[in-house]
Amino acid sequence: GAGVSQSPRYKVAKRGQDVALRCDPISGHVSLFWYQQALGQGPEFLTYFQNEAQLDKSGLPSDRFFAERPEGSVSTLKIQRTQQEDSAVYLCASSYESDNSPLHFGNGTRLTVT
Amino acid sequence: AQSVTQLDSQVPVFEEAPVELRCNYSSSVSVYLFWYVQYPNQGLQLLLKYLSGSTLVESINGFEAEFNKSQTSFHLRKPSVHISDTAEYFCAVSGGGYQKVTFGTGTKLQVIP
């Protein structure tokens, strides 16, 4: 596709439910990032993949958060036993494998936990 | 560790007036600096970046930013804003072996007709 695609666009979950958020990066992009953006805040780094390898997961807030990219393309961010504090916009970004290349962001998934 | 500070959460400005959006950063390593823009109901997109070389960088729509190492700043400026510039602007810093980008909290630019 022409850009990074994220689905669903909106997700409402009851507290305690599990959710899965999908990211389709730009074809050929090696690097993939997940960010969390709370209301009124800037994006906060969650995790980074280079192809299928998860090289940095230091930003994941708890062990309820899990991300995968098994074939080095599509990635899924899973949140188990959702809590109200998980409510945020989850952003996916991809880029070429380079310090100089810009991040291409999707439109995000807005998660609301009730 | 690296961090970004955007002190102004909102900046209202009249159309055709100049604007400056402030950004200060801290980092223990050499940095790359970015401004990203988020238009209403759209995803974040790169506006401009400083990697090396000339400290003044420009975007295609008239914005410019100047890297000031001594003041650890990367302020964004435009001499004359347009209604279409209404958006949220995020300053960001990256450094290290891969581009783990750290973002500021954003500045909402509201252009008043």
Coordinates of N, CA and C in Angstrom, one line a residue:
Chain A
G1 N 0.8 -1.2 0.0 CA 0.0 0.0 0.0 C 0.9 1.3 0.0
A2 N 0.2 2.4 -0.1 CA 0.9 3.7 -0.2 C 1.5 4.1 1.2
G3 N 0.9 3.7 2.3 CA 1.3 4.1 3.6 C 1.2 3.0 4.6
V4 N 1.4 3.4 5.9 CA 1.3 2.5 7.0 C -0.2 2.4 7.3
S5 N -0.7 1.2 7.4 CA -2.1 1.0 7.7 C -2.3 0.3 9.0
Q6 N -3.2 0.9 9.8 CA -3.5 0.3 11.2 C -4.9 0.0 11.3
S7 N -5.2 -1.1 12.0 CA -6.6 -1.5 12.2 C -6.8 -2.2 13.6
P8 N -7.9 -2.0 14.2 CA -9.0 -1.1 13.8 C -8.7 0.3 14.0
R9 N -9.4 1.2 13.5 CA -9.2 2.6 13.7 C -9.6 3.0 15.2
Y10 N -10.7 2.4 15.6 CA -11.2 2.6 17.0 C -11.5 1.3 17.6
K11 N -11.2 1.2 18.9 CA -11.5 -0.1 19.7 C -12.0 0.3 21.1
V12 N -13.1 -0.2 21.4 CA -13.6 -0.1 22.8 C -13.6 -1.4 23.5
A13 N -12.9 -1.5 24.6 CA -12.8 -2.7 25.3 C -13.3 -2.6 26.8
K14 N -13.9 -3.6 27.3 CA -14.2 -3.6 28.7 C -13.0 -4.0 29.5
R15 N -12.8 -3.4 30.7 CA -11.7 -3.7 31.5 C -11.6 -5.2 31.7
G16 N -10.4 -5.7 31.5 CA -10.1 -7.1 31.6 C -10.1 -7.9 30.3
Q17 N -10.6 -7.3 29.3 CA -10.6 -7.9 28.0 C -9.2 -7.8 27.3
D18 N -8.9 -8.8 26.4 CA -7.7 -8.7 25.6 C -8.0 -8.0 24.3
V19 N -7.0 -7.3 23.8 CA -7.2 -6.6 22.5 C -5.9 -6.9 21.6
A20 N -6.2 -6.9 20.3 CA -5.0 -7.0 19.4 C -5.1 -5.9 18.3
L21 N -4.1 -5.2 18.2 CA -4.0 -4.1 17.2 C -3.0 -4.4 16.1
R22 N -3.4 -4.2 14.9 CA -2.7 -4.6 13.7 C -2.0 -3.4 13.0
C23 N -0.8 -3.7 12.5 CA -0.1 -2.7 11.7 C 0.5 -3.3 10.5
D24 N 0.2 -2.7 9.3 CA 0.7 -3.1 8.0 C 1.7 -2.0 7.6
P25 N 3.0 -2.3 7.7 CA 4.0 -1.2 7.4 C 4.1 -1.0 5.8
I26 N 4.8 0.0 5.4 CA 5.1 0.2 4.0 C 6.0 -1.0 3.5
S27 N 5.6 -1.5 2.4 CA 6.3 -2.7 1.9 C 7.8 -2.4 1.7
G28 N 8.7 -3.3 2.2 CA 10.1 -3.1 2.1 C 10.7 -2.4 3.3
H29 N 9.9 -1.8 4.2 CA 10.5 -1.2 5.3 C 10.9 -2.2 6.3
V30 N 12.2 -2.1 6.8 CA 12.8 -3.0 7.7 C 12.4 -2.8 9.1
S31 N 12.4 -1.5 9.5 CA 12.2 -1.1 10.9 C 10.7 -0.8 11.1
L32 N 10.2 -1.2 12.3 CA 8.9 -1.0 12.7 C 8.8 -0.7 14.1
F33 N 8.1 0.4 14.5 CA 8.0 0.9 15.8 C 6.5 1.0 16.3
W34 N 6.3 0.8 17.5 CA 5.0 1.0 18.2 C 5.2 2.1 19.2
Y35 N 4.3 3.1 19.2 CA 4.3 4.2 20.1 C 2.9 4.2 20.8
Q36 N 2.9 4.8 22.0 CA 1.6 5.0 22.7 C 1.5 6.5 22.9
Q37 N 0.3 7.1 22.6 CA 0.1 8.5 22.7 C -1.1 8.7 23.6
A38 N -0.9 9.1 24.8 CA -2.0 9.4 25.7 C -2.5 10.8 25.4
L39 N -3.7 11.1 25.8 CA -4.3 12.4 25.5 C -3.5 13.6 26.0
G40 N -3.2 14.5 25.1 CA -2.4 15.7 25.5 C -0.9 15.4 25.6
Q41 N -0.5 14.3 25.2 CA 1.0 13.9 25.4 C 1.5 13.6 24.0
G42 N 2.9 13.6 23.9 CA 3.5 13.2 22.7 C 3.6 11.7 22.7
P43 N 3.9 11.1 21.5 CA 4.1 9.7 21.4 C 5.2 9.1 22.3
E44 N 4.9 8.1 23.0 CA 5.9 7.4 23.9 C 6.3 6.1 23.3
F45 N 7.6 5.8 23.1 CA 8.1 4.6 22.5 C 7.7 3.4 23.3
L46 N 7.3 2.4 22.6 CA 6.9 1.1 23.2 C 7.9 0.0 22.8
T47 N 8.1 -0.2 21.5 CA 9.0 -1.3 21.1 C 9.4 -1.1 19.7
Y48 N 10.5 -1.8 19.3 CA 11.1 -1.7 18.0 C 11.4 -3.1 17.4
F49 N 11.1 -3.2 16.1 CA 11.5 -4.4 15.4 C 12.4 -4.1 14.2
Q50 N 13.4 -4.9 14.0 CA 14.1 -4.9 12.8 C 13.9 -6.2 12.1
N51 N 13.1 -6.2 11.0 CA 12.6 -7.4 10.4 C 11.7 -8.1 11.4
E52 N 12.0 -9.4 11.6 CA 11.1 -10.1 12.6 C 11.7 -10.0 14.0
A53 N 12.9 -9.5 14.2 CA 13.5 -9.5 15.5 C 13.1 -8.3 16.3
Q54 N 12.7 -8.5 17.5 CA 12.3 -7.4 18.4 C 13.5 -7.0 19.2
L55 N 14.1 -5.9 18.8 CA 15.4 -5.5 19.3 C 15.3 -4.6 20.6
D56 N 14.2 -4.0 20.8 CA 14.0 -3.2 21.9 C 12.6 -3.2 22.4
K57 N 12.3 -3.6 23.6 CA 11.0 -3.6 24.1 C 10.9 -2.9 25.4
S58 N 11.9 -2.0 25.6 CA 12.1 -1.3 26.9 C 10.9 -0.4 27.2
G59 N 10.1 0.0 26.2 CA 9.0 0.9 26.5 C 7.7 0.3 26.9
L60 N 7.6 -1.0 26.7 CA 6.4 -1.7 27.1 C 6.1 -1.5 28.6
P61 N 4.9 -1.0 28.9 CA 4.7 -0.6 30.3 C 4.5 -1.8 31.3
S62 N 4.1 -2.9 30.8 CA 3.9 -4.0 31.7 C 4.0 -5.3 30.9
D63 N 4.0 -6.5 31.6 CA 4.0 -7.7 30.9 C 2.7 -8.1 30.3
R64 N 1.7 -7.2 30.5 CA 0.4 -7.4 29.7 C 0.5 -7.0 28.3
F65 N 1.6 -6.3 27.9 CA 1.8 -5.8 26.6 C 2.8 -6.8 25.9
F66 N 2.4 -7.1 24.7 CA 3.2 -8.1 23.9 C 3.1 -7.7 22.4
A67 N 4.2 -7.7 21.7 CA 4.2 -7.3 20.3 C 4.9 -8.4 19.5
E68 N 4.5 -8.6 18.3 CA 5.2 -9.6 17.4 C 5.2 -9.1 16.0
R69 N 6.1 -9.7 15.2 CA 6.2 -9.4 13.8 C 6.8 -10.6 13.2
P70 N 6.1 -11.7 13.2 CA 6.7 -13.1 12.9 C 7.3 -13.2 11.5
E71 N 6.8 -12.5 10.5 CA 7.4 -12.7 9.2 C 8.1 -11.4 8.7
G72 N 8.3 -10.5 9.6 CA 9.1 -9.3 9.3 C 8.3 -8.3 8.5
S73 N 6.9 -8.4 8.5 CA 6.1 -7.5 7.8 C 5.0 -7.0 8.7
V74 N 3.8 -7.6 8.7 CA 2.7 -7.2 9.6 C 3.1 -7.4 11.0
S75 N 2.7 -6.4 11.9 CA 3.0 -6.6 13.3 C 1.7 -6.5 14.1
T76 N 1.6 -7.1 15.2 CA 0.5 -7.1 16.1 C 0.9 -6.7 17.5
L77 N 0.2 -5.7 18.1 CA 0.4 -5.4 19.5 C -0.8 -5.9 20.2
K78 N -0.5 -6.7 21.2 CA -1.5 -7.3 22.0 C -1.5 -6.8 23.4
I79 N -2.6 -6.5 24.0 CA -2.7 -6.1 25.4 C -3.7 -7.0 26.1
Q80 N -3.2 -7.6 27.1 CA -4.0 -8.6 27.9 C -4.6 -7.9 29.1
R81 N -5.8 -8.3 29.4 CA -6.4 -7.8 30.7 C -6.4 -6.3 30.7
T82 N -6.9 -5.7 29.7 CA -6.8 -4.2 29.6 C -7.3 -3.5 30.9
Q83 N -6.6 -2.4 31.1 CA -6.9 -1.5 32.3 C -7.3 -0.1 31.7
Q84 N -7.9 0.7 32.5 CA -8.3 2.0 32.1 C -7.1 2.8 31.7
E85 N -6.0 2.6 32.3 CA -4.8 3.4 32.0 C -4.2 3.1 30.7
D86 N -4.7 2.0 30.0 CA -4.3 1.6 28.7 C -4.9 2.4 27.6
S87 N -6.0 3.2 28.0 CA -6.7 4.0 27.0 C -5.7 5.0 26.4
A88 N -5.6 5.0 25.1 CA -4.6 5.9 24.4 C -4.7 5.6 22.9
V89 N -4.0 6.4 22.1 CA -3.9 6.1 20.7 C -2.5 5.3 20.5
Y90 N -2.6 4.2 19.8 CA -1.4 3.4 19.6 C -1.0 3.6 18.1
L91 N 0.2 4.1 18.0 CA 0.7 4.5 16.7 C 1.8 3.5 16.2
C92 N 1.7 3.1 15.0 CA 2.7 2.3 14.4 C 3.5 3.1 13.3
A93 N 4.8 2.9 13.2 CA 5.6 3.6 12.3 C 6.6 2.7 11.7
S94 N 6.9 2.9 10.4 CA 8.0 2.1 9.8 C 9.0 3.0 9.1
S95 N 10.1 2.4 8.8 CA 11.2 3.2 8.1 C 12.2 2.2 7.5
Y96 N 13.0 2.7 6.6 CA 14.1 1.9 6.1 C 15.1 1.8 7.2
E97 N 16.0 0.8 7.1 CA 17.0 0.6 8.1 C 18.1 1.6 8.0
S98 N 17.9 2.7 8.6 CA 18.9 3.8 8.6 C 18.6 4.8 9.6
D99 N 19.6 5.4 10.2 CA 19.4 6.5 11.1 C 18.9 7.7 10.4
N100 N 19.0 7.8 9.1 CA 18.6 9.1 8.5 C 17.2 9.0 7.9
S101 N 16.6 7.9 7.8 CA 15.3 7.8 7.1 C 14.2 8.2 8.1
P102 N 13.2 8.9 7.6 CA 12.1 9.4 8.5 C 11.2 8.2 8.8
L103 N 10.5 8.4 9.9 CA 9.4 7.5 10.3 C 8.2 7.8 9.5
H104 N 7.5 6.8 9.0 CA 6.2 6.9 8.4 C 5.2 6.3 9.3
F105 N 4.3 7.2 9.8 CA 3.3 6.8 10.8 C 2.0 6.4 10.1
G106 N 1.3 5.4 10.8 CA -0.1 5.2 10.5 C -1.0 6.2 11.2
N107 N -2.3 6.1 11.0 CA -3.2 7.0 11.6 C -3.6 6.6 13.1
G108 N -3.1 5.4 13.5 CA -3.3 5.0 14.8 C -4.5 4.3 15.1
T109 N -4.5 3.6 16.2 CA -5.7 2.9 16.8 C -6.1 3.6 18.1
R110 N -7.3 4.1 18.2 CA -7.7 4.8 19.5 C -8.4 3.7 20.3
L111 N -7.7 3.3 21.4 CA -8.2 2.3 22.3 C -8.9 3.0 23.5
T112 N -10.1 2.7 23.8 CA -10.8 3.2 25.0 C -11.2 2.0 25.8
V113 N -10.7 2.0 27.1 CA -11.1 0.9 28.0 C -12.1 1.4 29.0
T114 N -13.3 0.8 29.1 CA -14.3 1.2 29.9 C -14.5 0.4 31.2
Chain B
A1 N 20.5 8.8 27.7 CA 19.0 9.2 27.7 C 18.9 10.5 26.9
Q2 N 17.7 10.7 26.4 CA 17.4 11.9 25.6 C 16.0 12.3 26.0
S3 N 15.8 13.6 25.9 CA 14.5 14.2 26.2 C 14.2 15.4 25.3
V4 N 13.0 15.8 25.2 CA 12.6 17.0 24.4 C 11.6 17.8 25.2
T5 N 11.8 19.1 25.2 CA 10.9 20.0 25.9 C 10.2 20.9 25.0
Q6 N 8.9 20.9 24.9 CA 8.2 21.9 24.2 C 7.3 22.7 25.2
L7 N 7.7 23.9 25.5 CA 7.1 24.6 26.6 C 5.7 25.1 26.3
D8 N 5.4 25.4 25.0 CA 4.2 26.0 24.6 C 3.2 24.8 24.2
S9 N 2.1 24.6 24.9 CA 1.2 23.6 24.5 C 0.3 24.1 23.4
Q10 N 0.0 25.4 23.4 CA -0.9 26.0 22.3 C -0.3 27.4 21.9
V11 N -0.3 27.7 20.6 CA 0.1 28.9 20.1 C -0.9 29.5 19.1
P12 N -1.7 30.5 19.5 CA -2.6 31.1 18.6 C -1.9 32.2 17.8
V13 N -2.1 32.3 16.6 CA -1.4 33.4 15.8 C -2.4 33.8 14.6
F14 N -2.3 35.1 14.3 CA -3.2 35.5 13.2 C -2.6 35.1 11.8
E15 N -3.4 34.9 10.9 CA -3.0 34.5 9.5 C -2.0 35.6 9.0
E16 N -1.0 35.2 8.3 CA 0.1 36.0 7.7 C 1.0 36.6 8.7
A17 N 0.9 36.3 10.0 CA 1.8 36.7 11.0 C 2.9 35.7 11.1
P18 N 4.1 36.1 11.7 CA 5.2 35.1 11.9 C 4.9 34.2 13.1
V19 N 5.5 33.1 13.2 CA 5.4 32.2 14.3 C 6.7 31.5 14.6
E20 N 6.9 31.3 15.9 CA 8.0 30.5 16.4 C 7.5 29.4 17.4
L21 N 7.8 28.2 17.1 CA 7.5 27.1 18.1 C 8.8 26.6 18.7
R22 N 8.8 26.7 20.0 CA 10.1 26.4 20.7 C 10.3 24.9 21.0
C23 N 11.6 24.5 20.9 CA 11.9 23.1 21.2 C 13.3 23.1 21.8
N24 N 13.5 22.5 23.0 CA 14.8 22.3 23.6 C 15.0 20.8 23.8
Y25 N 16.2 20.3 23.7 CA 16.4 18.9 23.8 C 17.6 18.7 24.8
S26 N 17.7 17.5 25.3 CA 18.9 17.0 26.0 C 19.3 15.6 25.5
S27 N 20.5 15.4 25.4 CA 21.0 14.1 24.9 C 22.5 13.9 25.3
S28 N 22.9 12.7 25.6 CA 24.2 12.4 25.9 C 25.1 12.1 24.7
V29 N 24.4 12.0 23.6 CA 25.1 11.6 22.4 C 24.8 12.6 21.2
S30 N 25.5 12.5 20.1 CA 25.1 13.3 19.0 C 23.7 13.0 18.6
V31 N 23.0 14.0 18.1 CA 21.6 13.9 17.8 C 21.2 14.2 16.4
Y32 N 20.1 13.6 16.1 CA 19.4 14.0 14.9 C 18.1 14.6 15.4
L33 N 17.6 15.7 14.8 CA 16.5 16.4 15.3 C 15.4 16.5 14.2
F34 N 14.2 16.5 14.6 CA 13.1 16.4 13.7 C 11.9 17.3 14.2
W35 N 11.1 17.7 13.2 CA 9.8 18.3 13.5 C 8.8 17.4 12.7
Y36 N 7.8 16.9 13.4 CA 6.7 16.2 12.8 C 5.5 17.0 13.0
V37 N 4.5 16.9 12.0 CA 3.3 17.7 12.1 C 2.1 16.7 12.0
Q38 N 1.1 17.0 12.7 CA -0.1 16.1 12.7 C -1.3 17.0 12.4
Y39 N -1.8 17.0 11.2 CA -3.0 17.7 10.8 C -4.2 17.0 11.3
P40 N -5.3 17.7 11.5 CA -6.5 17.1 12.1 C -6.9 15.8 11.4
N41 N -7.1 14.8 12.2 CA -7.6 13.5 11.7 C -6.6 12.8 10.7
Q42 N -5.3 13.2 10.8 CA -4.3 12.5 10.0 C -3.2 12.0 10.9
G43 N -2.3 11.2 10.3 CA -1.2 10.6 11.1 C -0.1 11.6 11.1
L44 N 0.9 11.4 12.0 CA 2.1 12.2 12.1 C 2.9 12.1 10.8
Q45 N 3.4 13.2 10.3 CA 4.3 13.2 9.1 C 5.5 14.1 9.3
L46 N 6.6 13.7 8.7 CA 7.8 14.5 8.9 C 7.7 15.8 8.2
L47 N 8.1 16.9 8.9 CA 8.1 18.2 8.4 C 9.5 18.6 7.9
L48 N 10.5 18.4 8.8 CA 11.9 18.7 8.4 C 12.8 18.0 9.4
K49 N 14.1 17.9 9.1 CA 15.0 17.1 9.9 C 16.4 17.8 9.8
Y50 N 17.1 17.7 10.9 CA 18.5 18.0 10.9 C 19.3 16.8 11.2
L51 N 20.3 16.5 10.3 CA 21.1 15.3 10.5 C 22.6 15.8 10.7
S52 N 23.0 16.6 9.9 CA 24.4 17.2 9.9 C 24.5 18.3 8.9
G53 N 25.7 18.9 8.9 CA 25.9 20.0 7.9 C 25.3 21.3 8.4
S54 N 24.6 22.0 7.4 CA 24.0 23.3 7.7 C 23.1 23.2 8.8
T55 N 23.2 24.2 9.7 CA 22.3 24.2 10.9 C 20.9 24.7 10.7
L56 N 20.7 25.3 9.5 CA 19.4 25.8 9.1 C 18.8 24.8 8.1
V57 N 17.6 24.3 8.5 CA 16.9 23.3 7.6 C 15.6 23.9 7.2
E58 N 15.1 23.5 6.0 CA 13.8 24.1 5.6 C 12.9 23.0 5.1
S59 N 11.6 23.3 5.2 CA 10.6 22.4 4.6 C 10.1 23.0 3.3
I60 N 9.3 22.2 2.6 CA 8.8 22.6 1.3 C 7.7 23.6 1.5
N61 N 7.1 23.7 2.6 CA 5.9 24.6 2.8 C 6.3 25.9 3.6
G62 N 7.6 26.2 3.6 CA 8.0 27.5 4.2 C 8.4 27.5 5.6
F63 N 8.4 26.4 6.3 CA 8.9 26.3 7.7 C 10.4 26.2 7.6
E64 N 11.1 26.6 8.7 CA 12.5 26.4 8.8 C 12.8 26.2 10.3
A65 N 13.9 25.5 10.6 CA 14.3 25.3 11.9 C 15.8 25.4 12.0
E66 N 16.4 25.9 13.1 CA 17.8 26.1 13.2 C 18.3 25.3 14.4
F67 N 19.3 24.5 14.1 CA 19.9 23.7 15.2 C 20.9 24.6 15.9
N68 N 20.8 24.8 17.2 CA 21.7 25.6 18.0 C 22.2 24.7 19.1
K69 N 23.5 24.2 18.9 CA 24.1 23.2 19.8 C 24.3 23.9 21.2
S70 N 24.8 25.1 21.2 CA 25.1 25.7 22.5 C 23.9 25.9 23.4
Q71 N 22.8 26.2 22.7 CA 21.5 26.4 23.5 C 20.7 25.1 23.5
T72 N 21.1 24.1 22.9 CA 20.4 22.8 22.8 C 18.9 23.1 22.3
S73 N 18.8 23.8 21.3 CA 17.5 24.2 20.8 C 17.3 23.8 19.3
F74 N 16.1 23.7 18.9 CA 15.7 23.4 17.5 C 14.4 24.1 17.2
H75 N 14.3 25.4 17.3 CA 13.0 26.1 17.2 C 12.5 26.1 15.8
L76 N 11.2 26.0 15.6 CA 10.6 26.0 14.3 C 10.0 27.4 14.0
R77 N 10.2 27.9 12.8 CA 9.7 29.2 12.5 C 9.1 29.3 11.1
K78 N 8.2 30.2 11.0 CA 7.6 30.5 9.7 C 7.3 32.0 9.6
P79 N 7.8 32.7 8.6 CA 7.6 34.1 8.5 C 6.1 34.6 8.3
S80 N 5.3 33.7 7.7 CA 3.9 34.1 7.4 C 3.1 32.8 7.4
V81 N 2.2 32.7 8.4 CA 1.5 31.4 8.5 C 0.2 31.5 7.7
H82 N -0.3 30.4 7.3 CA -1.6 30.2 6.6 C -2.5 29.4 7.4
I83 N -3.8 29.5 7.1 CA -4.8 28.8 7.8 C -4.5 27.3 7.7
S84 N -4.0 26.8 6.6 CA -3.7 25.4 6.4 C -2.6 24.9 7.3
D85 N -1.9 25.8 8.0 CA -0.8 25.4 8.9 C -1.4 25.0 10.3
T86 N -2.6 25.2 10.5 CA -3.3 24.8 11.7 C -3.1 23.3 11.9
A87 N -2.4 22.9 13.0 CA -2.0 21.5 13.2 C -1.3 21.4 14.6
E88 N -0.9 20.2 14.9 CA -0.1 20.0 16.1 C 1.3 19.6 15.7
Y89 N 2.3 20.3 16.3 CA 3.7 20.1 15.8 C 4.5 19.5 17.0
F90 N 5.2 18.4 16.6 CA 6.0 17.7 17.6 C 7.5 17.8 17.2
C91 N 8.3 18.2 18.2 CA 9.7 18.2 18.1 C 10.2 16.8 18.6
A92 N 11.2 16.3 17.9 CA 11.7 14.9 18.3 C 13.2 14.8 18.1
V93 N 13.8 13.9 18.9 CA 15.3 13.7 18.9 C 15.6 12.3 18.7
S94 N 16.6 12.0 18.0 CA 17.0 10.6 17.8 C 18.5 10.5 17.9
G95 N 19.1 9.4 18.4 CA 20.5 9.2 18.5 C 20.8 7.7 18.8
G96 N 22.0 7.3 18.4 CA 22.3 5.9 18.7 C 22.3 5.1 17.5
G97 N 22.4 3.8 17.7 CA 22.5 2.8 16.6 C 21.3 2.7 15.8
Y98 N 20.1 2.9 16.3 CA 18.9 2.9 15.5 C 18.1 4.1 15.9
Q99 N 17.1 4.4 15.1 CA 16.4 5.7 15.4 C 15.3 5.5 16.4
K100 N 15.6 5.3 17.7 CA 14.6 5.4 18.7 C 14.3 6.8 18.9
V101 N 13.2 7.3 18.4 CA 12.8 8.7 18.4 C 12.1 9.0 19.7
T102 N 12.5 10.1 20.3 CA 11.8 10.6 21.5 C 11.1 11.9 21.1
F103 N 9.9 12.0 21.5 CA 9.0 13.1 21.1 C 8.8 14.0 22.3
G104 N 8.6 15.3 21.9 CA 8.1 16.2 22.9 C 6.5 16.1 23.0
T105 N 6.0 16.9 23.9 CA 4.5 16.8 24.2 C 3.7 17.5 23.1
G106 N 4.3 18.2 22.2 CA 3.5 18.8 21.1 C 3.1 20.2 21.4
T107 N 3.0 21.0 20.3 CA 2.5 22.4 20.3 C 1.3 22.5 19.3
K108 N 0.2 22.9 19.8 CA -0.9 23.1 18.8 C -0.9 24.5 18.3
L109 N -0.7 24.6 17.0 CA -0.7 25.9 16.3 C -2.1 26.2 15.8
Q110 N -2.7 27.3 16.2 CA -4.0 27.7 15.8 C -3.9 29.0 15.0
V111 N -4.1 28.9 13.7 CA -4.0 30.1 12.9 C -5.4 30.7 12.8
I112 N -5.5 32.0 13.2 CA -6.8 32.7 13.3 C -6.9 33.6 12.0
P113 N -8.1 33.4 11.4 CA -8.3 34.2 10.1 C -8.4 35.7 10.4

